[in-house]
MMTF fields as JSON, N, C-alpha, C and O atoms, coordinates in Angstrom:
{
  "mmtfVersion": "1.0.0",
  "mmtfProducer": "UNKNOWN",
  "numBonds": 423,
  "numAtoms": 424,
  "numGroups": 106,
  "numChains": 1,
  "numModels": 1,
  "chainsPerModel": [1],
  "groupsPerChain": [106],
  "chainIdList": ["A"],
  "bondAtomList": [4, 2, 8, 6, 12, 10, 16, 14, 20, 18, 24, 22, 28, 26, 32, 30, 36, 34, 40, 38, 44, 42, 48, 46, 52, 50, 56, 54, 60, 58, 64, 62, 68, 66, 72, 70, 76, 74, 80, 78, 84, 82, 88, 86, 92, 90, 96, 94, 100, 98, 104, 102, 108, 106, 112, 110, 116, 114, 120, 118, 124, 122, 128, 126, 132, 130, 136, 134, 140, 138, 144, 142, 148, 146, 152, 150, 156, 154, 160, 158, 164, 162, 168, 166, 172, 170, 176, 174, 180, 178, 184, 182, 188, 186, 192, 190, 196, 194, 200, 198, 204, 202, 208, 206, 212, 210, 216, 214, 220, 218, 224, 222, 228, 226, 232, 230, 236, 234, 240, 238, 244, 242, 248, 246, 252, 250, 256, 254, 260, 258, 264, 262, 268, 266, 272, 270, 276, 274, 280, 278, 284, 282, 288, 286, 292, 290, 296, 294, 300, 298, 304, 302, 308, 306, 312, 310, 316, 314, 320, 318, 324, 322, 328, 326, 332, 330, 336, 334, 340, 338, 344, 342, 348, 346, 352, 350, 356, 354, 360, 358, 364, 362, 368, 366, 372, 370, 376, 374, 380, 378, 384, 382, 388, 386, 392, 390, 396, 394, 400, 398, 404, 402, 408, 406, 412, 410, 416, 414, 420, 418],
  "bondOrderList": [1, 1, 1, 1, 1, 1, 1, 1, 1, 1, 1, 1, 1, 1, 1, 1, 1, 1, 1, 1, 1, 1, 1, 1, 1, 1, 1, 1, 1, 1, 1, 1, 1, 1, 1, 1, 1, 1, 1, 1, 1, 1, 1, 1, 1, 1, 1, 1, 1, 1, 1, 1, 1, 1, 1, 1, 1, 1, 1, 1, 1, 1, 1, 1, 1, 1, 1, 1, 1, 1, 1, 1, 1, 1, 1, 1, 1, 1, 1, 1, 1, 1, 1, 1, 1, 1, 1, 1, 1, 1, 1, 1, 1, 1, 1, 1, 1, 1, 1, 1, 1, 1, 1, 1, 1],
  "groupList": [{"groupName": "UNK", "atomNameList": ["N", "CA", "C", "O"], "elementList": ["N", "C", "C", "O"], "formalChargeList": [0, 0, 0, 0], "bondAtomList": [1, 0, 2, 1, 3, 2], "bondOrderList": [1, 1, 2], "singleLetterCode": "X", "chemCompType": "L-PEPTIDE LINKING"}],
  "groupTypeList": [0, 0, 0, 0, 0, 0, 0, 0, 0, 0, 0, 0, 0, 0, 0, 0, 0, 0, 0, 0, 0, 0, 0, 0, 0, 0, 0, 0, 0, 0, 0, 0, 0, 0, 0, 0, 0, 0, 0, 0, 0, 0, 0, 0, 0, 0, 0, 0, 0, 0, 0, 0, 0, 0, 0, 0, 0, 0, 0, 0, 0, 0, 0, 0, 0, 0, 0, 0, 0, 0, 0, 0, 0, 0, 0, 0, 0, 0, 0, 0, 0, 0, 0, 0, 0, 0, 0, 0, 0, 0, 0, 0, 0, 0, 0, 0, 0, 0, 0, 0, 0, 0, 0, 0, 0, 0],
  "groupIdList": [1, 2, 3, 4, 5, 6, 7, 8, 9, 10, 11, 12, 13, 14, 15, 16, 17, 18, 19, 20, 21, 22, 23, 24, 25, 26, 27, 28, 29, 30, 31, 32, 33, 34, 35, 36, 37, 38, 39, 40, 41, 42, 43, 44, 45, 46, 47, 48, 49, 50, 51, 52, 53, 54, 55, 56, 57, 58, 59, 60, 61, 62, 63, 64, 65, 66, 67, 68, 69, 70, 71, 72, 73, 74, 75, 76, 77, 78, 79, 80, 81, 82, 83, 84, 85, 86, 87, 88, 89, 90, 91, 92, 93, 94, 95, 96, 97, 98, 99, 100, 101, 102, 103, 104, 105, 106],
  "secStructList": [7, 7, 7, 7, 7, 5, 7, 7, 7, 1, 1, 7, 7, 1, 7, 7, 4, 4, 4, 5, 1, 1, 7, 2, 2, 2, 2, 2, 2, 7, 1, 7, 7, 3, 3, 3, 3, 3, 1, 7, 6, 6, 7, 7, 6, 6, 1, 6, 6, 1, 1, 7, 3, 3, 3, 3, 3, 7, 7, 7, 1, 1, 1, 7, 7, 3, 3, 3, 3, 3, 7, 7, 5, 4, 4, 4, 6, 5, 7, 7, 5, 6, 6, 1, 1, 1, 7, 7, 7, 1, 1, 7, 7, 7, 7, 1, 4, 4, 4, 1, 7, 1, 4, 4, 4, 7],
  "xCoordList": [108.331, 107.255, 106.656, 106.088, 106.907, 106.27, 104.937, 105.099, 104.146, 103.422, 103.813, 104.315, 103.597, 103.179, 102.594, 102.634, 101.614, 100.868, 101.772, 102.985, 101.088, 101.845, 101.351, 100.254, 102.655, 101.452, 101.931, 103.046, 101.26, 100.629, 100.741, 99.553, 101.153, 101.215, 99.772, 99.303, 98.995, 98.195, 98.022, 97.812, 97.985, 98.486, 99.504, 99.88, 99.561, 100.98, 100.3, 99.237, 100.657, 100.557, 101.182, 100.633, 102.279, 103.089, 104.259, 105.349, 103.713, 104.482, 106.108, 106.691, 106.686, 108.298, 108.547, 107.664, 109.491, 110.043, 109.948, 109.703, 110.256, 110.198, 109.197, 109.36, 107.561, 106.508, 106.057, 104.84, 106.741, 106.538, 106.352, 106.957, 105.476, 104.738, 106.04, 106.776, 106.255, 107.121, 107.798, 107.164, 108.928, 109.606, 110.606, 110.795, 111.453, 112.689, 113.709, 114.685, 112.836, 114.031, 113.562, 114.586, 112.536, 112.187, 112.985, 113.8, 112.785, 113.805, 115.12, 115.566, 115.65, 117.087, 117.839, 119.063, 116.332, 116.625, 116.13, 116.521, 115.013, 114.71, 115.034, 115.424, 115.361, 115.624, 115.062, 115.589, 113.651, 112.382, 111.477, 111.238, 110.923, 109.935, 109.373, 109.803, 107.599, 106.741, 105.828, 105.302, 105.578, 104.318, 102.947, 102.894, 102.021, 100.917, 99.79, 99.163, 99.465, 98.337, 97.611, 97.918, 96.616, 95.536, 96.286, 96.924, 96.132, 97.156, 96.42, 97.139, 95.384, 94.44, 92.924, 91.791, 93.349, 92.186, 91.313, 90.224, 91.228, 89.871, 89.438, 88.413, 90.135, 89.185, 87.697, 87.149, 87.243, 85.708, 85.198, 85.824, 84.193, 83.777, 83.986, 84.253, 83.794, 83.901, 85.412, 85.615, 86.338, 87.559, 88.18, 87.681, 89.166, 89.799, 90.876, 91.111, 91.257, 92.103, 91.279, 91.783, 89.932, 89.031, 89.758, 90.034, 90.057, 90.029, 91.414, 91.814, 91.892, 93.667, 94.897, 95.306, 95.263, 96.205, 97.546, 97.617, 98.719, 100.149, 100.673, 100.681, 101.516, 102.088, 103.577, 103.965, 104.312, 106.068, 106.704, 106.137, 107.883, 109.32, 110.111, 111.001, 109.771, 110.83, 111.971, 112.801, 112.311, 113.543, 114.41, 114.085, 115.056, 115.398, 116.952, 117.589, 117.595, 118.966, 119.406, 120.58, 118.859, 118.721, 118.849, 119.5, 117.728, 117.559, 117.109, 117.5, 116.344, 115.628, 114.715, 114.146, 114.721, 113.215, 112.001, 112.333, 110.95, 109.73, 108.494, 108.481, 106.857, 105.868, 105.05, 105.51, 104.033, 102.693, 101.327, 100.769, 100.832, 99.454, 98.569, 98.518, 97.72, 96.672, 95.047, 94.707, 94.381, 93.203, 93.201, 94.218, 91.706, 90.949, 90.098, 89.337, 89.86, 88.65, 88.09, 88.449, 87.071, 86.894, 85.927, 86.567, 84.759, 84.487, 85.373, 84.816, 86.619, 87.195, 89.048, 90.076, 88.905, 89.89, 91.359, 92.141, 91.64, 92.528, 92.738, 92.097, 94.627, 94.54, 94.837, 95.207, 94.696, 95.198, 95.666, 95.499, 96.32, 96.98, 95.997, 95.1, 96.213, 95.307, 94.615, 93.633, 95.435, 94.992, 94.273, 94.313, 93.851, 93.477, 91.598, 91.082, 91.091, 89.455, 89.13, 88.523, 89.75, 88.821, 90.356, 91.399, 90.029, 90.572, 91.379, 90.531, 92.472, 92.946, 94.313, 94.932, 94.679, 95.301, 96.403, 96.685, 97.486, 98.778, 100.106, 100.886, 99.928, 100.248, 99.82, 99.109, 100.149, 98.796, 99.548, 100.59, 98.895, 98.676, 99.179, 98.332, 100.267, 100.607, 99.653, 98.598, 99.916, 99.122, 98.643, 98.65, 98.187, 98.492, 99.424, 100.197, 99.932, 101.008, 102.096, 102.93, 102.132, 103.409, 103.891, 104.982, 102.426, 102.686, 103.284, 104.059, 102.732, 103.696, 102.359, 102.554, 100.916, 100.064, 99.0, 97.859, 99.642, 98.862, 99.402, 98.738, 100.369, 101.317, 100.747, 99.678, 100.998, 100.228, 98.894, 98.549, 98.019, 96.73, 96.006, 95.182, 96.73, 96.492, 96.392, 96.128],
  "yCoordList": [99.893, 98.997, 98.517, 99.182, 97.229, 96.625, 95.296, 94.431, 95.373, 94.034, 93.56, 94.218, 91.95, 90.968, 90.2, 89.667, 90.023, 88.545, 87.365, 87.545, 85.754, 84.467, 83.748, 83.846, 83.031, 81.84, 80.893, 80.786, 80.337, 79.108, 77.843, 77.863, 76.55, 75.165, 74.82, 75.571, 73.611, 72.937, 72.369, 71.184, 72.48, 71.307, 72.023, 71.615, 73.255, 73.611, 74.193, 74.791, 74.11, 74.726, 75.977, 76.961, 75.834, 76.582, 77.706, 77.34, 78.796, 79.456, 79.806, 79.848, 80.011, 80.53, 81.614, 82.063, 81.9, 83.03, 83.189, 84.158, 81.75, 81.247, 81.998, 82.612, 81.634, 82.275, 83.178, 83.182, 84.438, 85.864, 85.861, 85.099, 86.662, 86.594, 87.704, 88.235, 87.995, 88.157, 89.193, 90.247, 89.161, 89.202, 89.059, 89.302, 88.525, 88.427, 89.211, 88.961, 90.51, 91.947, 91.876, 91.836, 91.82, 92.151, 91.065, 91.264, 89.631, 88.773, 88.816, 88.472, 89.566, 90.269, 91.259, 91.389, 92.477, 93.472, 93.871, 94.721, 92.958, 92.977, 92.889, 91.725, 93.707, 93.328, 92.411, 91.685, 92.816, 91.92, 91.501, 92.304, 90.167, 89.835, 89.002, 88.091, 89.792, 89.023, 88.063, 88.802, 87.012, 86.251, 86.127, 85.343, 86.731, 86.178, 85.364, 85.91, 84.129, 83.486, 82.73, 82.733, 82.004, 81.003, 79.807, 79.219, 79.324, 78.417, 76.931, 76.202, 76.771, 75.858, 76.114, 75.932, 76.589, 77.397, 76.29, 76.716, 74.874, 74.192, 74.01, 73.402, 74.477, 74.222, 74.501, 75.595, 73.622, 73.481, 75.142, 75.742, 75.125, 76.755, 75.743, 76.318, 74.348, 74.002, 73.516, 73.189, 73.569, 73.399, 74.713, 75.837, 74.345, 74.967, 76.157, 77.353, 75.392, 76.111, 76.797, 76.937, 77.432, 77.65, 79.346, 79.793, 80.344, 81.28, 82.012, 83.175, 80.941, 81.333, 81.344, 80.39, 82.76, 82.763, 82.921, 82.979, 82.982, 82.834, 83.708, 83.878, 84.926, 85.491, 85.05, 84.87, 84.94, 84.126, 85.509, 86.249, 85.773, 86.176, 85.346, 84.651, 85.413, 84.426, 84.68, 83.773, 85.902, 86.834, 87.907, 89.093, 87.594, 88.915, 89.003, 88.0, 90.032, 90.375, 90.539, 90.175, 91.046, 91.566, 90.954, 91.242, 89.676, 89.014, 87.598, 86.999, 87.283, 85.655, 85.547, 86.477, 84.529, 84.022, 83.642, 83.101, 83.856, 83.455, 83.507, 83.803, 83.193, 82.784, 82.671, 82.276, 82.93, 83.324, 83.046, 83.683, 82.27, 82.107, 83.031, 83.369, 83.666, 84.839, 84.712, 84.096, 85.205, 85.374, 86.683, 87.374, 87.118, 88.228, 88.62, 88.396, 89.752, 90.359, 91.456, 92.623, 90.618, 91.276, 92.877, 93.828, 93.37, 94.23, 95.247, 96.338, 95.348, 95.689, 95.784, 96.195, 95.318, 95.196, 94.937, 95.887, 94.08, 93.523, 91.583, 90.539, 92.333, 90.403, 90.383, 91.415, 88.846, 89.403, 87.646, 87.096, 86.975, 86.033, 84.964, 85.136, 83.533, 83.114, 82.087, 81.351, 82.309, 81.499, 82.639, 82.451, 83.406, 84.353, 84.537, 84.413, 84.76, 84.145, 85.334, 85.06, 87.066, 87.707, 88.51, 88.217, 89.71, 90.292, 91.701, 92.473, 91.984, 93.017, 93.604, 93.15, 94.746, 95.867, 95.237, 95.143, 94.531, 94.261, 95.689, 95.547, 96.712, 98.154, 99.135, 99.101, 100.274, 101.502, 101.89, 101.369, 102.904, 103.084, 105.241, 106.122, 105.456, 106.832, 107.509, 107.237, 108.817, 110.031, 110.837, 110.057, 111.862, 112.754, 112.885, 111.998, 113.67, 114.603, 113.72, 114.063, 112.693, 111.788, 111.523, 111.473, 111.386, 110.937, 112.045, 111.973, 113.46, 114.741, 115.434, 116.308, 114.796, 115.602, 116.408, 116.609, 116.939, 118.204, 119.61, 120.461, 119.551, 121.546, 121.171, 121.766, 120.455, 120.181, 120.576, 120.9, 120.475, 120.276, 122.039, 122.538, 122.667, 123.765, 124.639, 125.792],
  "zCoordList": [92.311, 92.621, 91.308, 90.442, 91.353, 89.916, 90.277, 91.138, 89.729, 89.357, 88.353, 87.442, 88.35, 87.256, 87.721, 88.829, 86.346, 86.738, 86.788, 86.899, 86.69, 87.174, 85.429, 84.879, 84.901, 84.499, 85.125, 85.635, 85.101, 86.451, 85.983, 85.661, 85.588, 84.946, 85.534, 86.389, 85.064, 85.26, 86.649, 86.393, 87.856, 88.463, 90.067, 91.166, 89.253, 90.041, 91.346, 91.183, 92.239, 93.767, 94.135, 94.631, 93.862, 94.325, 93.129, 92.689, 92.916, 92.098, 92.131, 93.214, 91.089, 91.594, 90.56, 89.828, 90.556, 89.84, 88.388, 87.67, 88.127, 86.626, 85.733, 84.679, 86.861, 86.651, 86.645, 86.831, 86.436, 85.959, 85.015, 84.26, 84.615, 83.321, 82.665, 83.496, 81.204, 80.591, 81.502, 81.554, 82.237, 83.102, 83.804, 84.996, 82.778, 82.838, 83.712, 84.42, 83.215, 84.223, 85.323, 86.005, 86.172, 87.511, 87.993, 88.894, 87.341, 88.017, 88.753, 89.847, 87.329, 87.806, 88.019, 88.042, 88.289, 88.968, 90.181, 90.981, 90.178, 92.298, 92.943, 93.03, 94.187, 95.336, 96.542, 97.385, 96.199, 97.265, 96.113, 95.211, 96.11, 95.338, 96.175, 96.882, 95.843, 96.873, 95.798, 94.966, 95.636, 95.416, 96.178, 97.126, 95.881, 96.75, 96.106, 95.198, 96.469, 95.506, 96.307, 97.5, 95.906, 96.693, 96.901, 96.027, 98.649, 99.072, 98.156, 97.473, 98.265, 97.608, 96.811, 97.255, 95.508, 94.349, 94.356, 93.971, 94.644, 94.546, 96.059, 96.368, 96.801, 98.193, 98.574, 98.439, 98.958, 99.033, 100.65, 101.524, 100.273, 101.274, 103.043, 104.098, 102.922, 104.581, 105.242, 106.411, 104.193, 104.347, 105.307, 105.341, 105.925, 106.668, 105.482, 105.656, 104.511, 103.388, 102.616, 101.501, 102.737, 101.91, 102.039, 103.153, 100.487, 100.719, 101.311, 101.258, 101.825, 102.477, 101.147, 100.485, 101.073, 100.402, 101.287, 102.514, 100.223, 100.651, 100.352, 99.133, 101.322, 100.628, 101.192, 102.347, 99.823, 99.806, 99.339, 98.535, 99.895, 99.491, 98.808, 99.297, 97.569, 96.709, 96.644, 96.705, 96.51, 96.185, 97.331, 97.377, 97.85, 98.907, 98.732, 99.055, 98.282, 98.378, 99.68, 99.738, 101.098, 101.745, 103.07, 104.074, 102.651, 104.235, 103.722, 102.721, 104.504, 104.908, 103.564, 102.992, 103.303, 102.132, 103.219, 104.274, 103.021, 104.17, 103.619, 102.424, 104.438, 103.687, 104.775, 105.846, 104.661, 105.82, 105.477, 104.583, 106.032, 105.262, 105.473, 106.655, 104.65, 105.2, 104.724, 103.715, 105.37, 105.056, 104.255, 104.184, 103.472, 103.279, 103.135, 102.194, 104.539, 104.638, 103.201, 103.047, 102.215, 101.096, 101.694, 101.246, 102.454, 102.914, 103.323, 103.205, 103.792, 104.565, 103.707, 104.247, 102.477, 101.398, 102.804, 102.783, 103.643, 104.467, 104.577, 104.696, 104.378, 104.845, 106.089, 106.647, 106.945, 108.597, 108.223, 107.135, 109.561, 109.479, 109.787, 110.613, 108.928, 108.646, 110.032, 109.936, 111.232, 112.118, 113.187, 114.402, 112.801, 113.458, 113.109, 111.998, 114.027, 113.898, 112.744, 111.709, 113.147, 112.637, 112.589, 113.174, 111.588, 111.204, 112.182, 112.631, 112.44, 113.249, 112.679, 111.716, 113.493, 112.763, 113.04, 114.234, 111.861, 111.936, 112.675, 113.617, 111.946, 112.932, 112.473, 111.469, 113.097, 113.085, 111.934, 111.538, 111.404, 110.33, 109.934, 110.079, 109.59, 109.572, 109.625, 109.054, 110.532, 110.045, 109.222, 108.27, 108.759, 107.189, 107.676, 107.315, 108.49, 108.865, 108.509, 107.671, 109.05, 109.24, 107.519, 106.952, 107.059, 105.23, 104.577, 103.624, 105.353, 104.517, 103.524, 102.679, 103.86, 103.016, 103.731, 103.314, 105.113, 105.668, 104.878, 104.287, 105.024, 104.301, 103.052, 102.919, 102.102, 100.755, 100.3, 99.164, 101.651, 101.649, 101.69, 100.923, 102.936, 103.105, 102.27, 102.61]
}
């Protein structure tokens, strides 16, 4: 699991791979690479695009390339999908047990 930041052109909307910040190797050693950024960084607060980011699969060895617009609930550190009024549980969420940090714990 890696981050990088983006640099970003003037102007540009839409990021790609190119735009990994010094990054060359994740390029061409990823299997899944996700982008997520602001669908529109000057959108005004009464706009419908106000606040909606994108998260894109630029990269997939694996399967399909794809892209989803999302909201985020900053209180609540969650994105949910962006046509959706209010925020809800995409799927539940493991147990300790299930994660393996109950015997650990004891």
């Amino acid at each position: 699991f890696v981050l990088s930041q983006l640099n970003r052109a003037p102007g540009e909307e839409v990021p790609t791979l190119d735009r990994l910040r010094d990054s060359s190797q994740i390029r061409n050693d990823g299997d899944l690479i996700f982008l997520l950024y602001l669908k529109k960084p000057n959108a005004s607060e009464d706009s419908e695009d106000f606040g909606v980011r994108t998260l894109r699969i630029a990269k997939n060895k694996r399967g399909p390339l794809y892209h989803k617009n999302l909201k985020f609930d900053g209180p609540r550190q969650l994105f949910y999908p962006a046509g959706d009024k209010a925020p809800r549980l995409l799927f539940r969420l493991p147990t300790l047990e299930q994660m393996g940090f109950v015997n650990e714990m004891r």
